[in-house]
Amino acid sequence: MVSVSDVPGAQGLSKDQLRELYYKMFLARSVGERERMLNRMGKGPFAVTGEGHEATQVGTAFAMTPGKDWALTYYRDIGVALTLGMTPRDLLLAHLGRAESIESGGRNMPSHFSSVDLRIVSGSAPVATQVPHAVGIALASKLRGLDEVAVAYFGDGAASVGVVHESMNLAGVHRLAVIFVCENNQYAISVPASKQAAITDLSIRAQGYGFPGVTVDGNDVLAVYSAAKEAVERARNGDGPTFIEAKTYRLVPHTSDDDDRRYRSREEVEEWEKKGPLIRFRTWLEENDVASASEIDEIEAKAMAEIDAATEYAEAAPTPDPATAMRHVFVEEE
Ligand SMILES: Cc1ncc(C[n+]2csc(CCOP(=O)(O)OP(=O)(O)O)c2C)c(N)n1
């Protein structure tokens, strides 16, 4: 039986749930690191990962009901996929392009998360295309009288794309059960936030579309969870959309093909590392007696063991048969 934690600031989460949050955050961080490592070893063709985004991704997804609510992710959302129930094995099979990958049988780019059972809808590489999909799903839910919530994830760069504004407008007009989660990591590849928008808090845009917008500290998992929980409640109750801007920082280059030394200083990255989501939540768990240092070490060891086993499995798994390369592209004759 899980007892509800009376730890101040725990947002009503039990100690087990708080530890689970840390587990998922650490898992997300370490899957990203593993993917980049496999890429450097010449095994994974391309790595796009989310180190630094763990509080934003895990905190929002933790407020959703997996398999009922819809996640429209973008390429950085390893933490969302893992929190909703995808496994390191799923992600590494996709990263290495293996036939068994549930995402596309090894045909898609990595980090295009998808799971039919978990309602994680496969995205497309052009940024922001998942946002109108979320609104369409939310409209369908409304027409069918369902209380399912659709959550669209995107970056600060994607927030400038026209279709995001059209999506927010439509969602506001019809008061749809959709949540817009903007993972503002300060950069769109090399373009800093100051050259992306002439405002500081992107969340104020929601006002123009007639629904609430909040800016939260995207490195504070409990603050993010609290905002997401409220947004999910509003959406489920028929009170319409919410825009959540989570301010965070991408601690690694944009992808394995990017050299971030060309557009940001090492000092800047180090400053953000010091206030990174994992170190902050680990400190909070210890200070509030939710988990001791050695218990946290055990949580981390468990996550690493899961990732090591997943890596071994995925590396040994076969690649797709080249004769099936066109499958799912053209209709196949029986
Ligand atoms: C329509 C379109 N334009 C350009 C690109 C190339 N591109 C890929 S990711 C990216 C940056 C997106 O930045 P942001 O939305 O802030 O997300 P982040 O990568 O920082 O998490 C760009 C320009 C693309 N995929 N699609």
Coordinates of C-alpha atoms and ligand atoms in Angstrom, one line a residue:
M1 CA 0.0 0.0 0.0
V2 CA 1.5 3.3 -1.0
S3 CA 1.1 6.0 1.6
V4 CA 0.7 9.6 0.5
S5 CA 3.7 11.6 1.3
D6 CA 3.3 14.5 3.8
V7 CA 6.6 16.0 2.6
P8 CA 6.0 19.7 1.9
G9 CA 6.1 20.5 -1.8
A10 CA 5.6 16.9 -2.8
Q11 CA 2.5 17.8 -4.7
G12 CA 0.6 14.9 -3.1
L13 CA 2.9 12.3 -4.4
S14 CA 3.8 9.3 -2.3
K15 CA 7.4 8.5 -1.5
D16 CA 7.3 5.7 -3.9
Q17 CA 6.1 8.0 -6.6
L18 CA 8.8 10.5 -5.9
R19 CA 11.4 7.8 -6.2
E20 CA 9.8 6.7 -9.4
L21 CA 10.1 10.2 -10.7
Y22 CA 13.8 10.2 -10.0
Y23 CA 14.1 6.7 -11.6
K24 CA 12.5 7.9 -14.8
M25 CA 14.6 11.0 -14.9
F26 CA 17.8 9.1 -14.4
L27 CA 16.8 6.5 -16.9
A28 CA 16.1 9.2 -19.5
R29 CA 19.4 10.9 -18.9
S30 CA 21.3 7.6 -19.2
V31 CA 19.4 6.4 -22.3
G32 CA 20.4 9.6 -23.9
E33 CA 24.0 9.2 -22.9
R34 CA 24.0 5.6 -24.1
E35 CA 22.7 6.6 -27.5
R36 CA 25.3 9.2 -27.9
M37 CA 28.0 6.7 -26.8
L38 CA 26.7 4.1 -29.3
N39 CA 26.8 6.8 -32.0
R40 CA 30.5 7.6 -31.2
M41 CA 31.3 3.9 -31.4
G42 CA 29.9 3.9 -35.0
K43 CA 26.9 1.8 -34.0
G44 CA 24.0 4.2 -33.9
P45 CA 23.7 6.3 -37.1
F46 CA 22.4 9.5 -35.4
A47 CA 21.7 10.6 -31.9
V48 CA 19.3 13.3 -30.8
T49 CA 18.8 13.2 -27.1
G50 CA 17.4 15.3 -24.2
E51 CA 19.9 15.6 -21.5
G52 CA 18.8 18.6 -19.3
H53 CA 15.1 18.2 -20.2
E54 CA 14.4 15.4 -17.8
A55 CA 12.3 17.4 -15.3
T56 CA 10.2 18.9 -18.0
Q57 CA 9.6 15.6 -19.8
V58 CA 9.1 13.3 -16.9
G59 CA 7.2 15.9 -14.8
T60 CA 4.6 16.5 -17.5
A61 CA 4.2 12.9 -18.6
F62 CA 3.8 11.8 -15.0
A63 CA 0.5 13.8 -14.9
M64 CA -0.9 11.9 -17.8
T65 CA -2.8 8.6 -17.9
P66 CA -0.7 6.3 -20.1
G67 CA -2.8 4.5 -22.8
K68 CA -5.7 6.9 -22.3
D69 CA -4.2 10.3 -23.0
W70 CA -2.3 11.1 -26.2
A71 CA 1.3 12.1 -26.4
L72 CA 2.5 14.0 -29.5
T73 CA 6.2 14.1 -28.9
Y74 CA 9.2 15.6 -30.7
Y75 CA 12.6 14.1 -31.1
R76 CA 14.0 15.2 -27.7
D77 CA 11.3 13.5 -25.6
I78 CA 13.1 10.4 -24.4
G79 CA 11.8 11.2 -20.9
V80 CA 8.2 11.4 -22.0
A81 CA 8.4 8.1 -23.9
L82 CA 10.0 6.3 -20.9
T83 CA 7.5 7.8 -18.4
L84 CA 4.5 6.7 -20.4
G85 CA 5.9 3.1 -20.5
M86 CA 8.3 2.7 -23.4
T87 CA 11.4 0.9 -22.3
P88 CA 15.1 1.4 -22.8
R89 CA 14.9 -1.7 -25.0
D90 CA 12.3 -0.1 -27.2
L91 CA 14.3 3.0 -27.6
L92 CA 17.7 1.3 -28.2
L93 CA 16.1 -1.1 -30.8
A94 CA 14.9 2.1 -32.6
H95 CA 18.2 3.9 -32.2
L96 CA 20.1 1.0 -33.7
G97 CA 17.5 0.6 -36.5
R98 CA 16.6 -3.0 -35.6
A99 CA 13.8 -5.0 -37.3
E100 CA 12.1 -5.6 -34.0
S101 CA 11.7 -1.9 -33.2
I102 CA 8.0 -1.1 -32.5
E103 CA 8.5 2.4 -33.8
S104 CA 9.0 1.4 -37.4
G105 CA 10.8 -1.9 -37.7
G106 CA 14.0 0.0 -38.2
R107 CA 12.8 2.3 -41.0
N108 CA 12.3 5.6 -39.2
M109 CA 14.8 8.1 -37.9
P110 CA 15.6 7.4 -34.2
S111 CA 13.7 9.4 -31.6
H112 CA 10.5 9.4 -33.5
F113 CA 8.8 7.7 -30.6
S114 CA 5.7 5.7 -31.2
S115 CA 3.6 3.1 -29.4
V116 CA 0.0 2.3 -30.4
D117 CA -0.8 0.8 -27.0
L118 CA 0.6 3.9 -25.1
R119 CA -0.9 6.4 -27.5
I120 CA 2.4 7.9 -28.4
V121 CA 1.8 9.1 -31.9
S122 CA 4.8 8.9 -34.3
G123 CA 6.0 12.3 -35.3
S124 CA 7.5 13.7 -38.4
A125 CA 10.8 15.4 -38.9
P126 CA 9.6 18.9 -39.9
V127 CA 9.3 20.7 -36.6
A128 CA 5.9 21.5 -35.1
T129 CA 3.9 19.2 -37.4
Q130 CA 2.8 17.2 -34.3
V131 CA 1.1 20.2 -32.8
P132 CA -2.0 20.4 -35.1
H133 CA -2.2 16.6 -34.8
A134 CA -2.7 17.0 -31.1
V135 CA -5.5 19.6 -31.7
G136 CA -7.1 17.3 -34.2
I137 CA -7.1 14.4 -31.7
A138 CA -8.5 16.6 -29.0
L139 CA -11.3 17.7 -31.4
A140 CA -12.1 14.1 -32.2
S141 CA -12.2 13.3 -28.4
K142 CA -14.6 16.2 -27.9
L143 CA -16.9 15.1 -30.8
R144 CA -16.9 11.6 -29.3
G145 CA -17.6 12.8 -25.8
L146 CA -14.4 11.3 -24.4
D147 CA -12.3 12.8 -21.6
E148 CA -9.0 12.0 -23.2
V149 CA -6.3 14.7 -23.1
A150 CA -3.8 15.3 -25.9
V151 CA -0.4 16.7 -25.0
A152 CA 1.8 18.4 -27.7
Y153 CA 5.5 18.8 -27.0
F154 CA 7.7 21.2 -29.0
G155 CA 10.7 23.5 -28.6
D156 CA 11.1 27.2 -28.4
G157 CA 12.1 27.3 -32.1
A158 CA 9.1 25.3 -33.1
A159 CA 6.9 27.8 -31.1
S160 CA 7.7 30.3 -33.9
V161 CA 6.2 28.1 -36.6
G162 CA 2.8 29.4 -37.9
V163 CA 0.9 26.2 -37.5
V164 CA 1.6 26.3 -33.7
H165 CA -0.3 29.6 -33.6
E166 CA -3.1 28.3 -35.8
S167 CA -3.3 25.2 -33.5
M168 CA -3.6 27.3 -30.4
N169 CA -6.2 29.5 -31.9
L170 CA -8.4 26.6 -32.9
A171 CA -7.9 24.9 -29.6
G172 CA -8.9 28.0 -27.8
V173 CA -12.0 28.6 -29.9
H174 CA -13.3 25.0 -29.3
R175 CA -12.0 24.8 -25.7
L176 CA -10.2 21.5 -26.6
A177 CA -8.6 19.1 -24.1
V178 CA -5.1 19.8 -25.4
I179 CA -2.0 20.9 -23.5
F180 CA 0.8 22.7 -25.3
V181 CA 4.2 22.0 -23.6
C182 CA 7.0 24.2 -24.9
E183 CA 10.4 22.9 -23.8
N184 CA 12.2 26.2 -23.9
N185 CA 15.9 25.1 -23.8
Q186 CA 17.1 28.5 -24.9
Y187 CA 18.2 27.5 -28.3
A188 CA 16.9 26.3 -31.7
I189 CA 20.1 24.6 -32.8
S190 CA 22.4 27.7 -32.8
V191 CA 19.6 30.4 -32.6
P192 CA 19.3 31.8 -29.1
A193 CA 15.9 32.5 -27.5
S194 CA 16.6 36.3 -27.7
K195 CA 16.7 36.0 -31.6
Q196 CA 13.6 33.7 -31.6
A197 CA 11.1 35.9 -29.9
A198 CA 10.9 39.5 -28.7
I199 CA 9.2 38.5 -25.4
T200 CA 10.8 36.7 -22.4
D201 CA 8.0 34.4 -21.4
L202 CA 6.4 32.6 -24.4
S203 CA 3.5 31.6 -22.2
I204 CA 1.9 35.0 -22.5
R205 CA 0.9 34.1 -26.0
A206 CA -1.8 31.9 -24.7
Q207 CA -3.7 35.0 -23.6
G208 CA -4.1 35.9 -27.2
Y209 CA -5.8 32.6 -27.9
G210 CA -8.1 32.8 -24.8
F211 CA -6.6 30.2 -22.4
P212 CA -4.1 30.2 -19.6
G213 CA -0.4 30.1 -20.1
V214 CA 2.2 29.5 -17.4
T215 CA 5.9 29.6 -17.3
V216 CA 7.6 27.2 -15.0
D217 CA 11.1 26.3 -13.9
G218 CA 11.6 23.4 -16.3
N219 CA 14.5 22.1 -14.2
D220 CA 12.2 21.6 -11.1
V221 CA 10.3 18.4 -11.6
L222 CA 7.8 19.0 -8.9
A223 CA 7.0 22.5 -10.3
V224 CA 6.5 21.0 -13.7
Y225 CA 4.4 18.2 -12.4
S226 CA 2.2 20.6 -10.5
A227 CA 1.5 22.7 -13.6
A228 CA 0.9 19.7 -15.7
K229 CA -1.5 18.1 -13.2
E230 CA -3.6 21.3 -13.1
A231 CA -3.6 21.5 -16.9
V232 CA -4.7 17.8 -17.2
E233 CA -7.5 18.4 -14.7
R234 CA -8.7 21.5 -16.6
A235 CA -8.6 19.7 -19.9
R236 CA -10.4 16.6 -18.6
N237 CA -13.1 18.7 -17.0
G238 CA -13.8 20.4 -20.3
D239 CA -12.2 23.7 -19.3
G240 CA -10.0 23.8 -22.4
P241 CA -6.3 24.1 -23.2
T242 CA -3.3 25.3 -21.3
F243 CA 0.1 26.4 -22.5
I244 CA 3.0 25.4 -20.3
E245 CA 6.4 26.9 -21.0
A246 CA 9.1 25.0 -19.2
K247 CA 12.3 26.9 -19.1
T248 CA 15.2 24.5 -19.2
Y249 CA 18.5 24.0 -21.0
R250 CA 19.9 21.4 -23.5
L251 CA 23.2 20.3 -21.9
V252 CA 24.4 18.5 -25.0
P253 CA 24.8 19.5 -28.6
H254 CA 21.6 19.7 -30.7
T255 CA 22.4 16.2 -32.2
S256 CA 25.4 14.0 -32.7
D257 CA 26.1 16.1 -35.9
D258 CA 26.3 19.4 -34.1
D259 CA 29.3 21.2 -32.5
D260 CA 27.8 23.5 -29.9
R261 CA 31.2 25.2 -29.1
R262 CA 30.5 27.3 -32.2
Y263 CA 27.6 29.2 -30.7
R264 CA 27.8 28.9 -26.8
S265 CA 30.5 29.1 -24.2
R266 CA 31.6 26.2 -22.0
E267 CA 31.0 28.5 -19.0
E268 CA 27.4 28.9 -19.9
V269 CA 26.9 25.1 -20.2
E270 CA 28.6 24.5 -16.9
E271 CA 26.4 27.1 -15.1
W272 CA 23.3 25.2 -16.3
E273 CA 24.8 21.9 -15.3
K274 CA 25.1 23.1 -11.7
K275 CA 21.3 23.8 -11.7
G276 CA 20.4 20.7 -13.7
P277 CA 17.2 18.8 -13.0
L278 CA 18.9 15.6 -11.7
I279 CA 21.2 17.1 -9.2
R280 CA 18.4 19.4 -7.9
F281 CA 15.9 16.6 -7.4
R282 CA 18.4 14.3 -5.9
T283 CA 19.3 16.9 -3.3
W284 CA 15.6 17.5 -2.6
L285 CA 14.9 13.8 -2.1
E286 CA 17.8 13.6 0.4
E287 CA 17.0 16.8 2.2
N288 CA 13.4 15.8 2.7
D289 CA 14.2 12.2 3.8
V290 CA 12.4 10.7 0.8
A291 CA 15.5 8.7 -0.2
S292 CA 19.0 8.4 1.3
A293 CA 22.1 8.8 -0.7
S294 CA 22.6 5.1 -0.8
E295 CA 19.0 4.5 -1.8
I296 CA 19.4 6.9 -4.7
D297 CA 22.6 5.1 -5.7
E298 CA 20.5 1.9 -5.8
I299 CA 17.9 3.5 -8.0
E300 CA 20.6 4.6 -10.4
A301 CA 22.3 1.2 -10.4
K302 CA 18.9 -0.4 -11.2
A303 CA 18.4 2.0 -14.2
M304 CA 21.9 1.3 -15.5
A305 CA 21.4 -2.4 -15.3
E306 CA 18.2 -2.1 -17.3
I307 CA 20.0 0.0 -19.9
D308 CA 23.0 -2.4 -20.1
A309 CA 20.7 -5.3 -20.6
A310 CA 18.7 -3.3 -23.3
T311 CA 21.9 -2.4 -25.1
E312 CA 23.1 -6.0 -25.2
Y313 CA 19.7 -7.1 -26.5
A314 CA 19.4 -4.4 -29.1
E315 CA 23.0 -4.9 -30.4
A316 CA 22.3 -8.6 -30.9
A317 CA 18.9 -8.1 -32.5
P318 CA 18.8 -8.5 -36.3
T319 CA 18.5 -5.5 -38.7
P320 CA 15.5 -5.5 -41.1
D321 CA 15.6 -7.5 -44.3
P322 CA 16.6 -5.1 -47.1
A323 CA 13.8 -6.7 -49.3
T324 CA 11.3 -5.1 -47.0
A325 CA 12.6 -1.6 -47.3
M326 CA 9.5 -0.3 -49.0
R327 CA 7.1 -1.8 -46.5
H328 CA 4.6 0.7 -45.1
V329 CA 5.4 3.0 -48.0
F330 CA 3.5 1.3 -50.8
V331 CA 0.6 -1.1 -50.7
E332 CA 1.9 -4.6 -50.9
E333 CA 0.1 -7.2 -53.0
E334 CA -0.9 -10.4 -51.1
Ligands
LIG1 C1 10.2 22.9 -40.8 C2 11.6 22.6 -40.4 N1 12.5 23.5 -40.4 C3 13.8 23.3 -40.1 C4 14.1 22.0 -39.5 C5 15.5 21.8 -39.1 N2 15.5 21.7 -37.6 C6 15.5 20.5 -37.0 S1 15.5 20.7 -35.3 C7 15.5 22.4 -35.5 C8 15.5 23.3 -34.2 C9 14.3 23.2 -33.4 O1 14.5 23.9 -32.2 P1 13.5 23.9 -31.1 O2 12.1 23.8 -31.6 O3 13.8 25.0 -30.1 O4 13.8 22.5 -30.4 P2 15.1 22.0 -29.7 O5 15.8 21.2 -30.8 O6 15.9 23.1 -29.2 O7 14.7 21.0 -28.6 C10 15.5 22.8 -36.8 C11 15.6 24.2 -37.3 C12 13.1 21.1 -39.5 N3 13.3 19.9 -39.0 N4 11.8 21.4 -39.9

